[in-house]
PDB file of C-alpha atoms in Angstrom:
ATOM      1  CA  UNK A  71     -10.335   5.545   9.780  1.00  0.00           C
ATOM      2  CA  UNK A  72      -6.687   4.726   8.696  1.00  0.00           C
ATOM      3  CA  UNK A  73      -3.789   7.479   7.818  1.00  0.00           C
ATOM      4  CA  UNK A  74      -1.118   5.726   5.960  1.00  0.00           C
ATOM      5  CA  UNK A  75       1.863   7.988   5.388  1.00  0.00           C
ATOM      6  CA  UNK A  76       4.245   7.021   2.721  1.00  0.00           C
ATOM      7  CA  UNK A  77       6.668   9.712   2.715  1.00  0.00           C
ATOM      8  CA  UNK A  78      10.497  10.099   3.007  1.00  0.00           C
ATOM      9  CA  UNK A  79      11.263   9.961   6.903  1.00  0.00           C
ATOM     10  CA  UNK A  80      11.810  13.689   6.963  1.00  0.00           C
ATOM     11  CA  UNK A  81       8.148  14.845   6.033  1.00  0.00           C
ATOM     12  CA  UNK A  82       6.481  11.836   8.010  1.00  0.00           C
ATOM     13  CA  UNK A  83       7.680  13.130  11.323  1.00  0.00           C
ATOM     14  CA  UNK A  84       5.644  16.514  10.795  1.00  0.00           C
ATOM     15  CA  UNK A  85       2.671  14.711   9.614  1.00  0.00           C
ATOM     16  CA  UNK A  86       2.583  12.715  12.172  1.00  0.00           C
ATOM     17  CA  UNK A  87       2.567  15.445  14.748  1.00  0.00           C
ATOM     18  CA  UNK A  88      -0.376  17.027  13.276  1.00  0.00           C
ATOM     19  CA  UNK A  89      -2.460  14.190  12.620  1.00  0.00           C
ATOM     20  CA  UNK A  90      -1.715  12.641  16.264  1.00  0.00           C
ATOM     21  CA  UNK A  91      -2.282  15.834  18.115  1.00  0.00           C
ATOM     22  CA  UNK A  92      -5.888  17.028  16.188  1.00  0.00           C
ATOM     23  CA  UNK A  93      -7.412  13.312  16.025  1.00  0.00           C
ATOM     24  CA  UNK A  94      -8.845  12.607  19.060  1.00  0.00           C
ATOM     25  CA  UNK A  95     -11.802  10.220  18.459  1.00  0.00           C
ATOM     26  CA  UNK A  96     -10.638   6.612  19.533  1.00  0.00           C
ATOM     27  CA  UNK A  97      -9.937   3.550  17.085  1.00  0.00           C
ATOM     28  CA  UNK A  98      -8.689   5.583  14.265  1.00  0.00           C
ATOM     29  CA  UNK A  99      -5.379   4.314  12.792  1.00  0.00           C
ATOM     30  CA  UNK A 100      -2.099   5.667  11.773  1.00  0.00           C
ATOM     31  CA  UNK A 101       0.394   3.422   9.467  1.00  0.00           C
ATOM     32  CA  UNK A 102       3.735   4.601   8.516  1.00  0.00           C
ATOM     33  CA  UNK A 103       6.962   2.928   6.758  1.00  0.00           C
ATOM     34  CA  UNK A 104       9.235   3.942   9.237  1.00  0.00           C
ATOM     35  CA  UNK A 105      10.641   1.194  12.406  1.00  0.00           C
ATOM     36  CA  UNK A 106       8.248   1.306  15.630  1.00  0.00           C
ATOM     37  CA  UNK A 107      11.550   3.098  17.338  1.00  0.00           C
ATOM     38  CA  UNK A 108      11.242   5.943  15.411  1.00  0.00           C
ATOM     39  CA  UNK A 109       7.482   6.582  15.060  1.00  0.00           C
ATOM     40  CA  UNK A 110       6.591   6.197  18.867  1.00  0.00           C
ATOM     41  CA  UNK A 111       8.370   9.383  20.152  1.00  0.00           C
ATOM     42  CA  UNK A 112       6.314  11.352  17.263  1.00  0.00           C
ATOM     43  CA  UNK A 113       3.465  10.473  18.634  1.00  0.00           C
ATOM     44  CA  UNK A 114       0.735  12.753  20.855  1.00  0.00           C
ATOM     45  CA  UNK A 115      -0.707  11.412  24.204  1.00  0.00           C
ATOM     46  CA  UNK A 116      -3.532   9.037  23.611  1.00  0.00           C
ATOM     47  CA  UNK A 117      -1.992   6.990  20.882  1.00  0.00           C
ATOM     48  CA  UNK A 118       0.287   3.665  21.390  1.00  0.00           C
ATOM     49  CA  UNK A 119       2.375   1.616  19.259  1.00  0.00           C
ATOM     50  CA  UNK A 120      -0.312  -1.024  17.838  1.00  0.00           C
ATOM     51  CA  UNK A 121      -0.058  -4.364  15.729  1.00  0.00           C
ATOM     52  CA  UNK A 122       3.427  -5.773  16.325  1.00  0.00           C
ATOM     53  CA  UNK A 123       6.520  -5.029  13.815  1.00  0.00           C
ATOM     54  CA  UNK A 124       5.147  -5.314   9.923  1.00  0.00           C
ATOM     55  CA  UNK A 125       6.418  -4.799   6.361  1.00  0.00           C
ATOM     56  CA  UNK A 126       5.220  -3.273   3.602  1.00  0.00           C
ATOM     57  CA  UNK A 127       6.222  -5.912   0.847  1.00  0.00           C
ATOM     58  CA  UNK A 128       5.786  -6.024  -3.281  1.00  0.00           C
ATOM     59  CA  UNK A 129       5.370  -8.749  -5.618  1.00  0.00           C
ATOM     60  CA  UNK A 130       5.019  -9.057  -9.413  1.00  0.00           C
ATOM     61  CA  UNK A 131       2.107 -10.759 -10.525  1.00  0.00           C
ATOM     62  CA  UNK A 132       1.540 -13.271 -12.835  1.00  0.00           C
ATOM     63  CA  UNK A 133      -1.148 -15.772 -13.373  1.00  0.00           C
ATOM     64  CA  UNK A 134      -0.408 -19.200 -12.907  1.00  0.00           C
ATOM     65  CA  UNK A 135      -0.157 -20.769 -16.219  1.00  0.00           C
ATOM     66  CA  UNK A 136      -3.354 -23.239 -14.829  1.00  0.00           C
ATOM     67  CA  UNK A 137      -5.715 -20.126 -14.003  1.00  0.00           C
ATOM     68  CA  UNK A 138      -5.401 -22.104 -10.658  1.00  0.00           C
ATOM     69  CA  UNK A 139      -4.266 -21.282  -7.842  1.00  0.00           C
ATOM     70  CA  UNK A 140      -2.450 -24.524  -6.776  1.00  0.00           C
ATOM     71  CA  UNK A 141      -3.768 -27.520  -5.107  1.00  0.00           C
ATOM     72  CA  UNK A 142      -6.626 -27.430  -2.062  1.00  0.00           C
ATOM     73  CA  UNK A 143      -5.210 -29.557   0.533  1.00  0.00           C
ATOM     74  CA  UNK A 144      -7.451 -32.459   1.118  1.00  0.00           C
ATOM     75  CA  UNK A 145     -10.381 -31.651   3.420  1.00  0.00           C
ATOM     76  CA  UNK A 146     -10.792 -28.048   2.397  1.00  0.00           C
ATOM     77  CA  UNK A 147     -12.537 -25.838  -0.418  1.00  0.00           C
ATOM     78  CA  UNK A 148     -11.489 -22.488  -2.096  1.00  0.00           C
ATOM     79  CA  UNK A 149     -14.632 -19.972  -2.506  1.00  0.00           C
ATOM     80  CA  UNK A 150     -13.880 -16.761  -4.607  1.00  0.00           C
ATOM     81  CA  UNK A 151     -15.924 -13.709  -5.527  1.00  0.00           C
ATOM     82  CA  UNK A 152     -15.687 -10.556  -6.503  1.00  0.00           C
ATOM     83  CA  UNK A 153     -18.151  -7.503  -5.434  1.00  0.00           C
ATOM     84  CA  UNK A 154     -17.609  -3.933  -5.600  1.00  0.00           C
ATOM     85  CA  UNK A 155     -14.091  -4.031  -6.832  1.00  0.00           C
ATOM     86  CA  UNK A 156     -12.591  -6.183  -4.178  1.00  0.00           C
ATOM     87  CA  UNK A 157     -11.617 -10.155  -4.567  1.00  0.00           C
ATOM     88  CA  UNK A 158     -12.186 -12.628  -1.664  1.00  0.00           C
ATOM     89  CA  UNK A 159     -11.032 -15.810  -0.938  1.00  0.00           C
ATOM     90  CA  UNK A 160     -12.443 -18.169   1.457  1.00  0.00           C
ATOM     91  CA  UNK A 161     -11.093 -21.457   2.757  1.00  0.00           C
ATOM     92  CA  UNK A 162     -13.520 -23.685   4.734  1.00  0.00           C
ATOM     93  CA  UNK A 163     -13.551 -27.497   5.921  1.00  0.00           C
ATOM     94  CA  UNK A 164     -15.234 -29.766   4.467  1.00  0.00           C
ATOM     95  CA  UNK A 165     -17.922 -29.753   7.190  1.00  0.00           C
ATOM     96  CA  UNK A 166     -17.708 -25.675   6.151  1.00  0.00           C
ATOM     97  CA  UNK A 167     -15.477 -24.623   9.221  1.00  0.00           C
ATOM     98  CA  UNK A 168     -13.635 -21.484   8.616  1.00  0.00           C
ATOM     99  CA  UNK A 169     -10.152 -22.375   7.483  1.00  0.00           C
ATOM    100  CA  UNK A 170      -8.479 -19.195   6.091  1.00  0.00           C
ATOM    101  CA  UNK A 171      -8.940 -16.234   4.050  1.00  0.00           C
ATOM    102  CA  UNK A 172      -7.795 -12.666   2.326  1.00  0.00           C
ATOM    103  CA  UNK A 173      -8.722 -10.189   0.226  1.00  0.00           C
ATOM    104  CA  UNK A 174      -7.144  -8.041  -2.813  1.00  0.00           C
ATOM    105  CA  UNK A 175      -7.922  -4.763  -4.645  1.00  0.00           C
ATOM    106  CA  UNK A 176      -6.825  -3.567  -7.924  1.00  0.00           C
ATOM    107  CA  UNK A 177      -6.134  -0.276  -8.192  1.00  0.00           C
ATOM    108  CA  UNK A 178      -5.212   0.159 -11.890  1.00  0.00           C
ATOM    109  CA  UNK A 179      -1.660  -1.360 -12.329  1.00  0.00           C
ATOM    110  CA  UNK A 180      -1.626  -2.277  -8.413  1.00  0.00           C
ATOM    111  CA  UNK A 181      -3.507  -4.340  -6.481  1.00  0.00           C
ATOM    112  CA  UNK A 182      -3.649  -4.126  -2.536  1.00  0.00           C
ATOM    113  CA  UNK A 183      -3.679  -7.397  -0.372  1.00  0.00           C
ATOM    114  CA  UNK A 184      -5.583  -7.344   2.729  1.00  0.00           C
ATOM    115  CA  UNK A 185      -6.755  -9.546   5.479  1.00  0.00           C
ATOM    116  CA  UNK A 186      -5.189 -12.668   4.803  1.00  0.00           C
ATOM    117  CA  UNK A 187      -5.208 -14.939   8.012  1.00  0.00           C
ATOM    118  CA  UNK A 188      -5.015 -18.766   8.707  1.00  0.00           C
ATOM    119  CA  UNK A 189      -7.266 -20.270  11.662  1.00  0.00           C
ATOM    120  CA  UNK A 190      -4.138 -21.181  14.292  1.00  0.00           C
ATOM    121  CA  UNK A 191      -6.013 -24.839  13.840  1.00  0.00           C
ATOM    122  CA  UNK A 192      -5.314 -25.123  10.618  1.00  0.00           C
ATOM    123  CA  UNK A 193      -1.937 -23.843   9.793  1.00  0.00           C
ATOM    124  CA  UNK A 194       1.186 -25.152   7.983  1.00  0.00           C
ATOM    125  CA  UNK A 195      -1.400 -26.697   5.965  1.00  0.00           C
ATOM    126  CA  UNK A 196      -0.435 -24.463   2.701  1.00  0.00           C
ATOM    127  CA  UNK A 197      -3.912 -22.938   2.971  1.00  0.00           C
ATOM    128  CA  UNK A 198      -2.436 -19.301   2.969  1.00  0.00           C
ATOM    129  CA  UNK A 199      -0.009 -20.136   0.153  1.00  0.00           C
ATOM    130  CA  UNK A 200      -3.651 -21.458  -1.914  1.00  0.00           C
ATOM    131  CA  UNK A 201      -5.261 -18.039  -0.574  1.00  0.00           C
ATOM    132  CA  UNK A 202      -2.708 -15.918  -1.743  1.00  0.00           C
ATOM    133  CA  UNK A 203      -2.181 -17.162  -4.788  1.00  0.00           C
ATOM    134  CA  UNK A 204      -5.505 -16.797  -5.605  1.00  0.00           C
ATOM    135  CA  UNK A 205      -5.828 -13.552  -4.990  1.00  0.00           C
ATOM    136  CA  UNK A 206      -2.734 -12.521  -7.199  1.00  0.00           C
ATOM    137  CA  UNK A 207      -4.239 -14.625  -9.799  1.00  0.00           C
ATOM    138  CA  UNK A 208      -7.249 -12.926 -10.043  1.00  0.00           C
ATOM    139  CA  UNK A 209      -6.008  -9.247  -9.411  1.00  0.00           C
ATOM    140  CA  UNK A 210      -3.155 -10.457 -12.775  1.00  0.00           C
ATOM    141  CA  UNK A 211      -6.482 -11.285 -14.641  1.00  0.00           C
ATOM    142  CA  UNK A 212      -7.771  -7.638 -13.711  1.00  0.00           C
ATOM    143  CA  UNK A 213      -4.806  -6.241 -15.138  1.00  0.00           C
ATOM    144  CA  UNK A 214      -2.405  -5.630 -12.256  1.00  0.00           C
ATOM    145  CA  UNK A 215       1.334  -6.180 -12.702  1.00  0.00           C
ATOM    146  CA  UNK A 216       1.780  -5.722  -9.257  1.00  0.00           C
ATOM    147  CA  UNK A 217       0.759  -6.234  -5.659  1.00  0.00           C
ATOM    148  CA  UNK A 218       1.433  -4.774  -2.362  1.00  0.00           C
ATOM    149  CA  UNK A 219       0.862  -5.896   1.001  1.00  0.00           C
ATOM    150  CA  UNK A 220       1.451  -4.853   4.754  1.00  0.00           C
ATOM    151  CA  UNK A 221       3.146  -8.051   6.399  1.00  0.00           C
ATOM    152  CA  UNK A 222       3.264  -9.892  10.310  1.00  0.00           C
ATOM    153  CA  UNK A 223       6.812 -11.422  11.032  1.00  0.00           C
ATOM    154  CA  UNK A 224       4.903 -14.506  10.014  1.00  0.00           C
ATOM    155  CA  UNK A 225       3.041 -13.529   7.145  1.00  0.00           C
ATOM    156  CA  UNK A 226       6.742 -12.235   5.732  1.00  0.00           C
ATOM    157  CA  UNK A 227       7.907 -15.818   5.839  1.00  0.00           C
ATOM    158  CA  UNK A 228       5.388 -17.137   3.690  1.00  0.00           C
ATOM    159  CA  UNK A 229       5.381 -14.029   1.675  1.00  0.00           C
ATOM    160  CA  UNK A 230       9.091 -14.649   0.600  1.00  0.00           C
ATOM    161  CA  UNK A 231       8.791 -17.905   0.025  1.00  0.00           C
ATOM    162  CA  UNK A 232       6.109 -16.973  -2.755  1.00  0.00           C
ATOM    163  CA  UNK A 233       8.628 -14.162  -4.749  1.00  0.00           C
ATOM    164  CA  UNK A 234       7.476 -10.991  -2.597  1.00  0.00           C
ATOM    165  CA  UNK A 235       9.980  -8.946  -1.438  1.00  0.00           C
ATOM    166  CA  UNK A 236      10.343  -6.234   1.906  1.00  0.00           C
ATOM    167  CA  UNK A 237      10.101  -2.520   0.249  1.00  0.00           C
ATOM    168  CA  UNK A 238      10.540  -0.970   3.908  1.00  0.00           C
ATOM    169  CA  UNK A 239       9.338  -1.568   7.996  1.00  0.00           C
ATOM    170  CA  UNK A 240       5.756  -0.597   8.689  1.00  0.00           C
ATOM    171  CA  UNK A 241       4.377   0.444  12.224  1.00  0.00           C
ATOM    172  CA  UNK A 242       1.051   0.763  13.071  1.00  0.00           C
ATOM    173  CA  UNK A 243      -0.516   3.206  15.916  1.00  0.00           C
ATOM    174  CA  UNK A 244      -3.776   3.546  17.598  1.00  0.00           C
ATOM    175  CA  UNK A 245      -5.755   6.594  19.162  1.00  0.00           C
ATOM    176  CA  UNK A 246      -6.730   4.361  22.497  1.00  0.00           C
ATOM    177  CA  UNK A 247      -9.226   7.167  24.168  1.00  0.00           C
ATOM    178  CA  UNK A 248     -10.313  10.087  23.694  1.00  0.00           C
ATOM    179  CA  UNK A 249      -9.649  13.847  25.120  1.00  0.00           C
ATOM    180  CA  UNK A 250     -11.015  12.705  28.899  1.00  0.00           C
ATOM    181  CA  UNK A 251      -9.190   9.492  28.961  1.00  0.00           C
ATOM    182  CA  UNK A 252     -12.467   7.614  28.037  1.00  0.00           C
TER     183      UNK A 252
END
């Protein structure tokens, strides 16, 4: 389970509180879009700063004027499908190695981004710039005007470089154990 809180600062604090103090089953997920140093004092025993600093960042979308998403790098292939409302992209080697992938959403006018990562072996390749793409490409043919995305130091680099912009921090936190420390 994930909480996302997208309030002003003022009303997360309280929320936060509540939700950190009555969850108490492990692996469940609070995100908020406020810096790491001020969510990790709100939080209730049993919960830790989780996920490194991130960014919720924005783009507009707008499909390529190719319906492509931009050149596969030599040595790779771009799979995408669609099931149940959510768009995938897949990047594999040409011996069908995983490469790098992501997914997207559309929510009406918005699509969500999700999951896009790059094999370590196979970066600064321009395989997440061909994933990404893709995915706003397809969400634009959905109908979205716009995308959103939660963002690693990293991913923000490539992110900018592609037109989306930082709308505010985002810190993650995790319920490590339960009630009895287990």
């Amino acid at each position: 389970m994930r909480h996302v809180l997208y309030s002003a600062v003022e009303a997360v604090e309280p929320t936060v509180h509540e939700i950190t103090q009555r969850t108490t089953t492990p692996g469940v997920w609070l995100k908020a879009f406020v810096p790491p140093e001020t969510l990790e004092p709100w939080l209730a025993p049993g919960w830790q700063l989780a996920g490194g600093l991130g960014y919720l960042m924005s783009a507009s979308l707008l499909v390529a004027p190719t319906g492509v998403p931009g050149p596969v790098p030599d040595g790779y292939r771009l799979t995408t499908w669609t099931r149940a409302g959510v768009t995938r992209a897949l990047v594999r080697t040409a011996d069908g190695a995983f490469a790098a992938r992501g997914q997207i959403a559309v929510t009406g006018p918005t699509a969500v981004v999700d999951q896009v990562e790059t094999d370590p072996a196979h970066q600064r390749r321009g395989l997440g710039r061909v994933v990404v793409r893709g995915l706003a490409d397809a969400a634009a043919e959905q109908g979205a005007k716009a995308g959103v995305l939660g963002a690693t130091p990293d991913g923000r680099a490539l992110y900018e470089t592609m037109g989306w912009r930082v709308l505010a921090p985002l810190t993650s936190a995790l319920r490590t154990h339960g009630p009895t420390g287990a």
